[in-house]
Coordinates of C-alpha atoms in Angstrom, one line a residue:
X69 CA -130.4 -108.8 67.9
X70 CA -133.2 -111.4 68.2
X71 CA -132.7 -114.6 70.1
X72 CA -133.4 -117.4 67.7
X73 CA -132.7 -121.2 67.8
X74 CA -133.5 -122.2 64.2
X75 CA -130.9 -120.2 62.3
X76 CA -127.6 -119.3 63.9
X77 CA -126.7 -116.5 61.7
X78 CA -123.5 -115.4 63.6
X79 CA -122.2 -118.9 63.5
X80 CA -123.0 -119.1 59.8
X81 CA -121.1 -115.8 59.1
X82 CA -118.1 -117.1 61.2
X83 CA -118.1 -120.4 59.5
X84 CA -117.9 -118.7 56.1
X85 CA -114.9 -116.8 57.2
X86 CA -113.5 -119.9 58.8
X87 CA -113.8 -121.6 55.3
X88 CA -112.2 -118.7 53.5
X89 CA -109.3 -118.7 55.9
X90 CA -109.0 -122.4 55.8
X91 CA -108.8 -122.3 52.0
X92 CA -106.2 -119.6 52.0
X93 CA -104.2 -121.6 54.6
X94 CA -104.4 -124.6 52.4
X95 CA -103.0 -122.7 49.4
X96 CA -100.5 -121.1 51.7
X97 CA -99.4 -124.6 52.8
X98 CA -99.2 -125.9 49.2
X99 CA -97.1 -122.9 48.2
X100 CA -94.7 -123.1 51.1
X101 CA -94.4 -126.9 50.7
X102 CA -93.8 -126.9 46.8
X103 CA -91.9 -123.5 46.8
X104 CA -93.9 -122.4 44.0
X105 CA -96.6 -119.7 44.0
X106 CA -98.3 -121.0 40.9
X107 CA -99.2 -124.6 41.4
X108 CA -102.0 -124.9 39.0
X109 CA -103.9 -122.7 36.4
X110 CA -106.4 -121.7 39.0
X111 CA -103.6 -119.9 41.0
X112 CA -102.7 -117.7 37.8
X113 CA -104.1 -118.7 34.4
X114 CA -101.9 -116.6 32.2
X115 CA -98.8 -117.0 34.4
X116 CA -99.2 -120.8 34.5
X117 CA -99.4 -120.8 30.7
X118 CA -96.4 -118.8 30.3
X119 CA -94.4 -120.7 32.8
X120 CA -95.3 -124.1 31.2
X121 CA -94.2 -122.8 27.9
X122 CA -91.0 -121.8 29.5
X123 CA -90.5 -125.1 31.0
X124 CA -90.9 -126.7 27.7
X125 CA -88.2 -124.4 26.3
X126 CA -86.0 -125.1 29.2
X127 CA -86.3 -128.9 28.8
X128 CA -85.8 -128.4 25.0
X129 CA -82.5 -126.3 25.6
X130 CA -81.2 -129.0 28.0
X131 CA -81.7 -131.6 25.4
X132 CA -80.1 -129.6 22.8
X133 CA -77.1 -129.2 25.0
X134 CA -77.0 -133.0 25.4
X135 CA -77.5 -133.3 21.6
X136 CA -74.5 -130.9 21.2
X137 CA -72.4 -132.8 23.5
X138 CA -73.2 -136.1 21.5
X139 CA -72.4 -134.3 18.3
X140 CA -69.1 -133.4 20.0
X141 CA -68.4 -136.9 20.7
X142 CA -69.0 -137.9 17.2
X143 CA -66.7 -135.3 15.8
X144 CA -64.0 -136.3 18.2
X145 CA -64.4 -139.9 17.0
X146 CA -64.0 -138.7 13.5
X147 CA -61.1 -136.5 14.3
X148 CA -59.3 -139.3 16.1
X149 CA -59.5 -141.5 12.8
X150 CA -58.4 -138.7 10.6
X151 CA -55.5 -137.8 12.8
X152 CA -54.3 -141.3 12.6
X153 CA -54.5 -141.2 8.7
X154 CA -52.7 -137.9 8.6
X155 CA -49.9 -139.4 10.5
X156 CA -49.9 -142.4 8.0
X157 CA -49.7 -140.0 5.1
X158 CA -46.8 -138.2 6.6
X159 CA -45.0 -141.5 6.9
X160 CA -45.8 -142.3 3.4
X161 CA -44.5 -139.1 2.2
X162 CA -41.2 -139.8 4.2
X163 CA -41.1 -143.3 2.4
X164 CA -41.8 -141.9 -1.0
X165 CA -38.9 -139.2 -0.5
X166 CA -36.7 -142.2 0.2
X167 CA -37.8 -144.1 -2.7
X168 CA -37.2 -141.2 -5.2
X169 CA -33.6 -141.1 -4.1
X170 CA -31.4 -142.9 -6.7
X171 CA -29.1 -144.4 -4.0
X172 CA -31.8 -147.0 -3.7
X173 CA -32.2 -149.9 -6.2
X174 CA -35.6 -151.0 -7.6
X175 CA -35.3 -154.0 -5.1
X176 CA -35.1 -151.3 -2.3
X177 CA -38.1 -149.6 -3.7
X178 CA -40.0 -152.9 -3.9
X179 CA -39.4 -153.2 -0.2
X180 CA -40.5 -149.7 0.4
X181 CA -43.7 -150.4 -1.7
X182 CA -44.6 -153.3 0.8
X183 CA -44.7 -150.7 3.5
X184 CA -46.8 -148.3 1.6
X185 CA -49.3 -151.1 0.7
X186 CA -49.7 -151.8 4.3
X187 CA -50.2 -148.1 5.1
X188 CA -52.7 -147.7 2.3
X189 CA -54.8 -150.7 3.8
X190 CA -54.6 -149.1 7.2
X191 CA -56.1 -145.8 5.8
X192 CA -59.1 -147.9 4.5
X193 CA -59.4 -149.3 8.0
X194 CA -59.3 -145.8 9.5
X195 CA -61.9 -144.4 7.1
X196 CA -64.4 -147.2 8.1
X197 CA -64.8 -145.6 11.6
X198 CA -68.5 -145.6 12.7
X199 CA -70.4 -143.8 15.7
X200 CA -73.4 -145.5 16.9
X201 CA -73.4 -147.6 13.9
X202 CA -73.2 -144.7 11.5
X203 CA -70.4 -144.4 8.9
X204 CA -68.8 -141.0 9.3
X205 CA -66.6 -140.6 6.3
X206 CA -69.4 -141.4 3.7
X207 CA -68.0 -139.1 0.9
X208 CA -71.4 -137.2 0.7
X209 CA -69.6 -133.8 0.7
X210 CA -68.0 -134.7 -2.7
X211 CA -70.8 -136.3 -4.6
X212 CA -71.5 -135.0 -8.1
X213 CA -74.4 -135.5 -10.4
X214 CA -73.0 -134.3 -13.7
X215 CA -70.1 -133.4 -15.8
X216 CA -70.0 -129.7 -14.9
X217 CA -69.7 -130.5 -11.2
X218 CA -67.1 -133.0 -11.8
X219 CA -65.0 -130.8 -13.8
X220 CA -65.2 -128.0 -11.3
X221 CA -64.0 -130.5 -8.6
X222 CA -61.2 -131.8 -10.9
X223 CA -59.9 -128.2 -11.5
X224 CA -60.2 -127.2 -7.9
X225 CA -58.3 -130.4 -6.7
X226 CA -55.7 -131.4 -9.3
X227 CA -56.2 -130.3 -13.0
X228 CA -55.6 -126.5 -12.4
X229 CA -52.6 -127.1 -10.1
X230 CA -51.1 -129.7 -12.3
X231 CA -51.5 -127.7 -15.5
X232 CA -50.1 -124.4 -14.1
X233 CA -47.2 -126.2 -12.5
X234 CA -46.4 -128.1 -15.7
X235 CA -46.3 -124.7 -17.6
X236 CA -44.1 -123.3 -14.9
X237 CA -41.7 -126.2 -15.2
X238 CA -41.7 -125.8 -19.1
X239 CA -41.4 -122.1 -19.6
X240 CA -40.8 -120.7 -16.3
X241 CA -43.8 -118.3 -16.2
X242 CA -46.7 -118.3 -14.0
X243 CA -49.3 -116.2 -12.1
X244 CA -47.4 -116.4 -8.8
X245 CA -44.1 -115.0 -9.9
X246 CA -43.1 -112.0 -12.2
X247 CA -45.6 -109.4 -12.9
X248 CA -48.6 -110.8 -14.7
X249 CA -51.0 -108.2 -16.0
X250 CA -54.1 -110.2 -14.8
X251 CA -54.4 -112.8 -12.1
X252 CA -58.1 -113.7 -12.5
X253 CA -60.1 -116.1 -14.9
X254 CA -63.7 -116.8 -15.2
X255 CA -64.9 -120.5 -15.8
X256 CA -67.6 -120.8 -18.4
X257 CA -69.5 -123.9 -19.5
X258 CA -71.4 -123.8 -22.7
X259 CA -72.6 -125.9 -25.7
X260 CA -70.3 -124.2 -28.2
X261 CA -70.6 -126.6 -31.2
X262 CA -67.9 -126.9 -33.7
X263 CA -64.7 -128.8 -33.0
X264 CA -63.1 -126.5 -30.3
X265 CA -62.9 -128.6 -27.1
X266 CA -62.1 -125.5 -24.9
X267 CA -60.6 -122.1 -25.3
X268 CA -59.2 -119.1 -23.5
X269 CA -60.4 -115.6 -24.3
X270 CA -58.3 -112.7 -23.3
X271 CA -59.1 -109.0 -23.4
X272 CA -56.4 -106.6 -23.8
X273 CA -56.3 -102.7 -23.6
X274 CA -54.5 -100.5 -26.1
X275 CA -51.3 -101.0 -24.4
X276 CA -51.4 -104.7 -25.4
X277 CA -51.7 -105.8 -21.7
X278 CA -54.3 -108.5 -20.9
X279 CA -57.1 -107.2 -18.6
X280 CA -59.5 -110.1 -18.4
X281 CA -59.3 -113.9 -19.0
X282 CA -62.0 -116.4 -19.6
X283 CA -61.8 -120.2 -19.9
X284 CA -64.7 -121.8 -21.7
X285 CA -65.3 -125.6 -21.7
X286 CA -67.4 -127.0 -24.5
X287 CA -69.9 -129.4 -23.1
X288 CA -70.9 -130.7 -26.5
X289 CA -67.6 -132.8 -26.1
X290 CA -67.4 -133.1 -22.3
X291 CA -71.2 -133.7 -21.3
X292 CA -70.4 -137.4 -21.7
X293 CA -67.4 -137.1 -19.3
X294 CA -66.3 -140.4 -17.8
X295 CA -66.9 -139.7 -14.3
X296 CA -64.5 -142.4 -13.0
X297 CA -61.4 -141.4 -15.0
X298 CA -59.1 -139.0 -13.4
X299 CA -57.6 -137.9 -16.8
X300 CA -61.0 -136.7 -18.0
X301 CA -61.7 -139.0 -20.8
X302 CA -65.1 -138.9 -22.8
X303 CA -67.0 -141.0 -25.1
X304 CA -67.6 -138.1 -27.5
X305 CA -65.7 -138.7 -30.5
X306 CA -62.8 -136.1 -31.3
X307 CA -62.2 -135.1 -27.8
X308 CA -59.0 -136.4 -25.9
X309 CA -58.1 -136.2 -22.2
X310 CA -59.7 -133.0 -20.7
X311 CA -56.8 -132.5 -18.4
X312 CA -54.4 -132.1 -21.4
X313 CA -56.9 -129.9 -23.1
X314 CA -57.0 -127.5 -20.0
X315 CA -53.3 -127.6 -19.7
X316 CA -53.2 -126.5 -23.3
X317 CA -55.5 -123.6 -22.6
X318 CA -53.9 -122.5 -19.3
X319 CA -50.8 -122.2 -21.3
X320 CA -52.6 -119.5 -23.4
X321 CA -53.9 -117.8 -20.2
X322 CA -50.3 -117.8 -18.6
X323 CA -48.7 -116.3 -21.8
X324 CA -51.5 -113.7 -22.3
X325 CA -51.0 -112.7 -18.6
X326 CA -47.3 -112.3 -19.0
X327 CA -46.5 -111.3 -22.5
X328 CA -47.4 -107.7 -23.6
X329 CA -49.0 -107.8 -27.1
X330 CA -49.5 -111.5 -26.7
X331 CA -52.0 -111.5 -29.5
X332 CA -49.4 -110.2 -32.0
X333 CA -47.6 -113.4 -31.8
X334 CA -48.1 -115.8 -34.8
X335 CA -50.8 -118.3 -34.2
X336 CA -48.4 -121.2 -34.9
X337 CA -46.2 -119.9 -32.0
X338 CA -49.1 -119.7 -29.5
X339 CA -50.7 -123.0 -30.3
X340 CA -47.2 -124.6 -30.7
X341 CA -46.3 -123.4 -27.4
X342 CA -49.6 -124.8 -25.8
X343 CA -49.1 -128.2 -27.5
X344 CA -45.4 -128.4 -26.4
X345 CA -46.5 -128.0 -22.8
X346 CA -48.0 -131.6 -22.8
X347 CA -46.9 -133.2 -25.9
X348 CA -48.8 -134.3 -29.0
X349 CA -46.7 -137.2 -30.5
X350 CA -49.7 -139.4 -29.8
X351 CA -53.0 -137.5 -30.2
X352 CA -51.7 -135.6 -33.4
X353 CA -49.6 -138.4 -34.8
X354 CA -51.6 -138.3 -38.2
X355 CA -51.1 -134.4 -38.5
X356 CA -47.4 -134.6 -37.7
X357 CA -46.7 -137.5 -40.1
X358 CA -48.5 -135.5 -42.8
X359 CA -46.4 -132.5 -42.6
X360 CA -44.4 -131.4 -45.5
X361 CA -41.9 -128.6 -46.2
X362 CA -44.6 -126.9 -48.2
X363 CA -47.4 -127.1 -45.6
X364 CA -45.0 -125.9 -42.9
X365 CA -43.9 -123.1 -45.1
X366 CA -47.4 -122.1 -45.5
X367 CA -47.9 -121.7 -41.8
X368 CA -44.8 -119.8 -41.4
X369 CA -45.9 -117.4 -44.1
X370 CA -49.5 -117.0 -43.0
X371 CA -48.6 -117.0 -39.4
X372 CA -50.6 -120.1 -38.7
X373 CA -54.3 -119.1 -39.6
X374 CA -55.2 -122.1 -41.7
X375 CA -58.0 -122.9 -39.1
X376 CA -56.7 -126.7 -39.3
X377 CA -54.3 -128.9 -37.3
X378 CA -51.4 -127.4 -39.2
X379 CA -50.7 -124.5 -36.9
X380 CA -50.6 -126.7 -33.9
X381 CA -48.4 -129.4 -35.6
X382 CA -46.0 -126.8 -37.3
X383 CA -45.6 -124.8 -34.2
X384 CA -44.9 -127.7 -32.0
X385 CA -42.2 -129.0 -34.5
X386 CA -40.7 -125.5 -34.7
X387 CA -40.3 -125.2 -30.8
X388 CA -38.9 -128.7 -30.7
X389 CA -36.3 -127.6 -33.4
X390 CA -35.5 -124.6 -31.2
X391 CA -35.0 -126.7 -28.3
X392 CA -32.8 -129.3 -30.0
X393 CA -30.5 -126.4 -31.0
X394 CA -30.5 -124.8 -27.8
X395 CA -26.9 -125.6 -27.1
X396 CA -25.6 -128.0 -24.3
X397 CA -28.6 -127.1 -22.0
X398 CA -30.9 -129.9 -20.9
X399 CA -34.7 -130.1 -20.4
X400 CA -36.7 -127.0 -20.7
X401 CA -33.8 -124.5 -20.4
X402 CA -34.0 -123.4 -24.0
X403 CA -37.8 -122.8 -23.8
X404 CA -37.4 -121.0 -20.6
X405 CA -35.2 -118.5 -22.2
X406 CA -37.5 -118.2 -25.1
X407 CA -40.5 -117.5 -23.0
X408 CA -38.5 -115.2 -20.6
X409 CA -37.5 -112.8 -23.5
X410 CA -41.1 -112.7 -24.6
X411 CA -42.2 -111.9 -21.1
X412 CA -39.7 -109.1 -20.8
X413 CA -39.7 -107.7 -24.3
X414 CA -43.3 -108.5 -25.5
X415 CA -45.0 -110.4 -28.3
X416 CA -43.1 -108.3 -30.9
X417 CA -39.7 -109.7 -29.7
X418 CA -40.2 -113.2 -31.5
X419 CA -36.6 -112.7 -33.1
X420 CA -34.9 -112.1 -29.9
X421 CA -36.6 -115.0 -28.2
X422 CA -35.5 -117.4 -30.9
X423 CA -31.9 -116.1 -30.5
X424 CA -32.0 -116.5 -26.8
X425 CA -33.5 -120.1 -27.0
X426 CA -30.8 -121.2 -29.4
X427 CA -28.0 -119.1 -27.8
X428 CA -27.5 -117.1 -31.0
X429 CA -27.5 -120.2 -33.2
X430 CA -30.2 -118.3 -35.1
X431 CA -30.6 -114.7 -34.8
X432 CA -34.1 -114.4 -36.2
X433 CA -37.2 -116.5 -36.4
X434 CA -36.9 -116.3 -40.2
X435 CA -33.4 -117.8 -40.0
X436 CA -34.6 -120.7 -37.9
X437 CA -37.5 -121.4 -40.2
X438 CA -35.3 -121.4 -43.2
X439 CA -32.8 -123.7 -41.5
X440 CA -35.5 -126.0 -40.5
X441 CA -37.0 -126.3 -43.9
X442 CA -33.6 -126.9 -45.4
X443 CA -32.9 -129.8 -43.0
X444 CA -36.4 -131.3 -43.8
X445 CA -35.8 -130.8 -47.6
X446 CA -32.4 -132.5 -47.3
X447 CA -33.6 -135.4 -45.4
X448 CA -36.6 -136.2 -47.9
X449 CA -34.2 -135.7 -50.8
X450 CA -32.0 -138.3 -49.6
X451 CA -35.0 -140.7 -49.3
X452 CA -35.7 -140.2 -45.7
X453 CA -39.3 -139.5 -44.2
X454 CA -40.5 -136.8 -41.9
X455 CA -40.0 -139.1 -39.1
X456 CA -36.5 -139.3 -39.9
X457 CA -36.1 -135.6 -39.9
X458 CA -37.8 -135.3 -36.4
X459 CA -35.5 -138.0 -35.0
X460 CA -32.3 -136.2 -36.4
X461 CA -33.2 -132.5 -36.1
X462 CA -35.6 -132.2 -33.2
X463 CA -36.2 -134.2 -30.1
X464 CA -39.4 -135.7 -31.5
X465 CA -39.2 -139.6 -31.7
X466 CA -42.7 -140.9 -32.9
X467 CA -41.5 -144.5 -32.4
X468 CA -41.4 -144.0 -28.7
X469 CA -44.9 -144.5 -27.6
X470 CA -44.1 -144.1 -23.9
X471 CA -43.6 -140.3 -24.0
X472 CA -46.0 -137.8 -25.5
X473 CA -43.1 -135.5 -26.5
X474 CA -43.8 -132.8 -23.7
X475 CA -41.3 -130.1 -22.8
X476 CA -40.7 -131.9 -19.5
X477 CA -40.7 -135.5 -20.8
X478 CA -37.8 -137.7 -21.7
X479 CA -37.6 -136.7 -25.4
X480 CA -37.0 -133.1 -24.9
X481 CA -34.1 -133.4 -22.4
X482 CA -33.3 -135.5 -19.5
X483 CA -36.8 -135.6 -18.0
X484 CA -38.7 -138.8 -17.2
X485 CA -41.1 -140.5 -19.7
X486 CA -44.4 -139.1 -19.4
X487 CA -47.2 -140.9 -21.2
X488 CA -50.8 -139.5 -21.9
X489 CA -52.0 -140.6 -18.4
X490 CA -49.4 -138.9 -16.2
X491 CA -48.2 -135.9 -18.1
X492 CA -50.9 -134.1 -16.2
X493 CA -50.4 -135.6 -12.9
X494 CA -53.4 -136.8 -10.8
X495 CA -54.1 -139.4 -8.3
X496 CA -55.7 -142.8 -9.0
X497 CA -59.4 -141.9 -8.4
X498 CA -61.9 -139.2 -9.2
X499 CA -63.2 -139.9 -5.6
X500 CA -60.4 -137.8 -4.6
X501 CA -61.8 -134.7 -6.0
X502 CA -63.6 -132.1 -3.9
X503 CA -65.6 -128.8 -4.3
X504 CA -64.2 -125.4 -4.0
X505 CA -65.2 -123.9 -0.5
X506 CA -66.3 -120.6 -2.1
X507 CA -67.3 -118.9 -5.4
X508 CA -63.7 -118.3 -6.2
X509 CA -60.4 -120.2 -5.4
X510 CA -56.8 -119.0 -5.8
X511 CA -54.5 -121.8 -7.1
X512 CA -50.9 -121.1 -7.9
X513 CA -51.5 -117.4 -8.0
X514 CA -54.5 -117.6 -10.3
X515 CA -58.0 -116.9 -8.9
X516 CA -60.6 -118.7 -10.7
X517 CA -64.3 -117.7 -10.5
X518 CA -66.3 -120.8 -10.7
X519 CA -69.3 -119.1 -12.0
X520 CA -73.0 -120.1 -11.1
X521 CA -73.1 -123.8 -10.4
X522 CA -75.3 -125.9 -8.0
X523 CA -73.8 -128.4 -5.7
X524 CA -75.8 -131.6 -5.7
X525 CA -78.8 -131.8 -3.4
X526 CA -77.4 -133.6 -0.4
X527 CA -79.5 -132.1 2.5
X528 CA -80.4 -135.6 3.6
X529 CA -76.8 -136.7 3.6
X530 CA -74.2 -136.5 6.4
X531 CA -75.3 -135.5 9.9
X532 CA -77.8 -132.9 11.2
X533 CA -77.1 -132.0 14.8
X534 CA -80.3 -130.7 16.3
X535 CA -79.2 -127.7 18.4
X536 CA -82.3 -125.6 18.7
X537 CA -86.0 -126.0 19.8
X538 CA -87.4 -125.4 16.3
X539 CA -87.5 -127.8 13.5
X540 CA -84.8 -126.2 11.3
X541 CA -82.3 -125.2 14.0
X542 CA -79.7 -127.7 13.4
X543 CA -75.9 -128.0 12.3
X544 CA -75.3 -129.8 9.0
X545 CA -72.1 -131.7 9.0
X546 CA -71.2 -133.5 5.9
X547 CA -67.8 -135.2 5.4
X548 CA -65.6 -136.3 2.5
X549 CA -64.5 -139.7 2.0
X550 CA -60.9 -140.6 3.3
X551 CA -60.5 -144.1 2.0
X552 CA -57.5 -144.7 0.0
X553 CA -59.2 -144.4 -3.3
X554 CA -60.8 -141.1 -2.1
X555 CA -57.2 -139.8 -1.2
X556 CA -56.0 -140.7 -4.8
X557 CA -53.8 -143.5 -3.5
X558 CA -55.7 -146.5 -5.0
X559 CA -57.8 -147.0 -8.3
X560 CA -61.1 -148.9 -8.7
X561 CA -59.2 -152.1 -9.5
X562 CA -57.2 -151.9 -6.1
X563 CA -54.0 -150.7 -7.8
X564 CA -52.0 -148.7 -5.2
X565 CA -49.9 -145.8 -5.5
X566 CA -46.5 -146.9 -6.7
X567 CA -42.9 -146.0 -5.8
X568 CA -41.5 -149.1 -7.8
X569 CA -39.3 -146.7 -9.9
X570 CA -37.7 -143.3 -9.3
X571 CA -40.2 -141.5 -11.6
X572 CA -43.1 -143.3 -10.0
X573 CA -41.7 -142.1 -6.6
X574 CA -41.3 -138.7 -7.7
X575 CA -44.9 -138.5 -9.0
X576 CA -46.0 -140.0 -5.6
X577 CA -44.6 -137.0 -3.8
X578 CA -47.0 -134.7 -5.4
X579 CA -49.9 -137.2 -5.0
X580 CA -49.2 -137.6 -1.3
X581 CA -48.9 -133.8 -0.9
X582 CA -52.6 -133.5 -2.4
X583 CA -53.7 -136.4 -0.1
X584 CA -52.4 -134.6 2.9
X585 CA -54.2 -131.3 1.6
X586 CA -57.5 -133.1 1.5
X587 CA -57.1 -134.8 4.8
X588 CA -56.0 -131.6 6.4
X589 CA -59.0 -129.8 4.8
X590 CA -61.3 -132.4 6.2
X591 CA -59.5 -132.0 9.6
X592 CA -60.1 -128.2 9.5
X593 CA -63.7 -128.8 8.7
X594 CA -64.2 -131.1 11.6
X595 CA -62.2 -128.7 14.0
X596 CA -64.3 -125.9 13.0
X597 CA -67.5 -127.8 13.7
X598 CA -65.9 -128.7 17.1
X599 CA -65.2 -125.1 17.9
X600 CA -68.7 -124.0 16.7
X601 CA -70.2 -126.7 19.0
X602 CA -68.4 -125.4 21.8
X603 CA -69.9 -122.0 21.4
X604 CA -73.2 -123.6 20.8
X605 CA -73.1 -125.5 24.2
X606 CA -72.0 -122.4 26.1
X607 CA -75.1 -120.4 24.4
X608 CA -77.5 -123.2 25.1
X609 CA -76.3 -123.3 28.8
X610 CA -76.6 -119.4 29.1
X611 CA -80.0 -119.5 27.3
X612 CA -81.3 -122.2 29.6
X613 CA -80.2 -120.3 32.7
X614 CA -81.8 -117.1 31.5
X615 CA -85.2 -118.9 30.7
X616 CA -85.1 -120.7 34.0
X617 CA -84.5 -117.4 35.8
X618 CA -87.5 -115.7 34.0
X619 CA -89.6 -118.8 34.7
X620 CA -88.6 -118.7 38.4
X621 CA -89.7 -115.1 38.6
X622 CA -93.0 -116.1 37.4
X623 CA -93.7 -119.3 39.3
X624 CA -91.3 -119.7 42.3
X625 CA -92.6 -118.6 45.6
X626 CA -91.1 -115.8 47.6
X627 CA -90.7 -117.9 50.7
X628 CA -90.6 -114.8 53.2
X629 CA -93.8 -113.4 51.8
X630 CA -95.6 -116.8 51.7
X631 CA -94.6 -117.6 55.2
X632 CA -96.0 -114.2 56.2
X633 CA -99.2 -115.0 54.5
X634 CA -99.2 -118.4 56.0
X635 CA -98.8 -117.1 59.5
X636 CA -101.5 -114.5 59.0
X637 CA -103.9 -117.0 57.5
X638 CA -103.2 -119.6 60.2
X639 CA -103.9 -117.0 62.9
X640 CA -107.1 -116.0 61.2
X641 CA -108.1 -119.6 60.8
X642 CA -107.6 -120.2 64.5
X643 CA -109.5 -117.0 65.4
X644 CA -112.3 -118.1 63.1
X645 CA -112.5 -121.4 64.9
X646 CA -112.5 -119.7 68.3
X647 CA -115.2 -117.4 67.2
X648 CA -117.3 -120.2 65.7
X649 CA -117.1 -121.9 69.0
X650 CA -118.2 -118.7 70.8
X651 CA -121.0 -118.2 68.4
X652 CA -122.3 -121.8 68.9
X653 CA -122.2 -121.2 72.6
X654 CA -124.2 -118.1 72.3
X655 CA -127.3 -120.3 71.6
X656 CA -127.1 -121.6 75.1
X657 CA -128.4 -118.4 76.4
X658 CA -131.7 -119.2 74.8
X659 CA -132.2 -122.3 77.1
X660 CA -132.2 -120.1 80.2
X661 CA -135.5 -118.5 79.0
X662 CA -137.1 -122.0 78.7
X663 CA -136.4 -123.1 82.1

């Protein structure tokens, strides 16, 4: 090797190695000090990118977990308020049972009413609970946009149950007892035209047993439904309360399901029985006042196919006549005997049913019809009116405006006075009504298929708990209102549930049962959400741990390996420094030649 002084090639080579070893040592020190083998993109560009995405996901999952915990706190706040309201409702039910007992005077009931009034006010206080300034029970879950949605809610919450219970109390037949041939019904909404408010269609086989039922509501009358009237009034002329109309139609449904050869019954019997369920002394007063022996005879002869109000009115009067001649029985017992025979022997057993209802006073329907017409003719022949006939020979009293003349009312036996508003029992507000939880619901043994209907678009209502790292990964919680009016305990004018009289207290029992049902249904919803959030938090924790483990594999340093590399590079660096000193010292040998 030549001895030169201008370029120390050996030293330059050693310096290059020293720089390399120093750089490696610097990286080794960074890895060991940070605990990560990837500290910047230059260490591993693809690994760095993957790791950073994972870190974003980990932070997102951890925030999701925090969101779920906050959501759980919100739900516990809601559950606490609701639990208090449920306790209040249980106490109110206890007080109403006390008020319904006739050992109490009306003065005692007035005292109980004061307690209930305070309890109802407390329900409003509970319902006003907030979380972080947000009202929880805002009622968005029960919002409706049109009459169809409102009718579905009303049927699901009150009308169907009240109607079927009224029929059971009247005739003793139902879908949840005996052996009905069919236990399903389809709900249909259509613009039918004509003058039919609603109707039930039944399909029967060759054996006369019903195999299918359908309930149709004519929206030509009920499109303009009053959305604030729990009875279902409408501004359309010719339509009464929808709750009574549906009770009428459900009577047809129950009879068709329980009576073989139901369609063979005369129309005046089928329609009269449906009218008798809820009473028509008020809404058909003109038709009842206009009946004559001749027009009634015409309905008996034709079977009631005149297509007018006559079959309804004549059949209604005939059943009242049978009930009044039912012996010493009170209330609905004669009509229960009448209907039981039809359910056991079929629609062709009308004579046997009449005999059972009247305890043999009349052995056939023809005999009862003849006797009724004779009593009517005798009354009018002596100068009396048809109203006089009703009062003397039936339990129809058209001067009593406080009772509709239903089978369960005060006129037919020893029931309470039932007016047009309370014959089909509802709470005090339509805010009480809520949607069915599925496409079909079983109520009192009857499964109703709600058909195709859309809930209101309430996607922006309620609460959305963000529990995922993507935009649409959330849990939507939407609550019913639990204020007093939304529980059916107070109307829009502030009038509260009453136990001022024994009949009021008796009705209050059913209303409170339904209020409890709604509150418990809401509690179930909240509890289900809480349970889901528990699983959500567990899943988020597991996901975060797994992603963090995967990210650690990519980015975290193996300290044993890195210390080995550090030791190696440190030794090499020191060796390079020593060799650089040696290479620089080698130039000194040139000076010996210059001396």
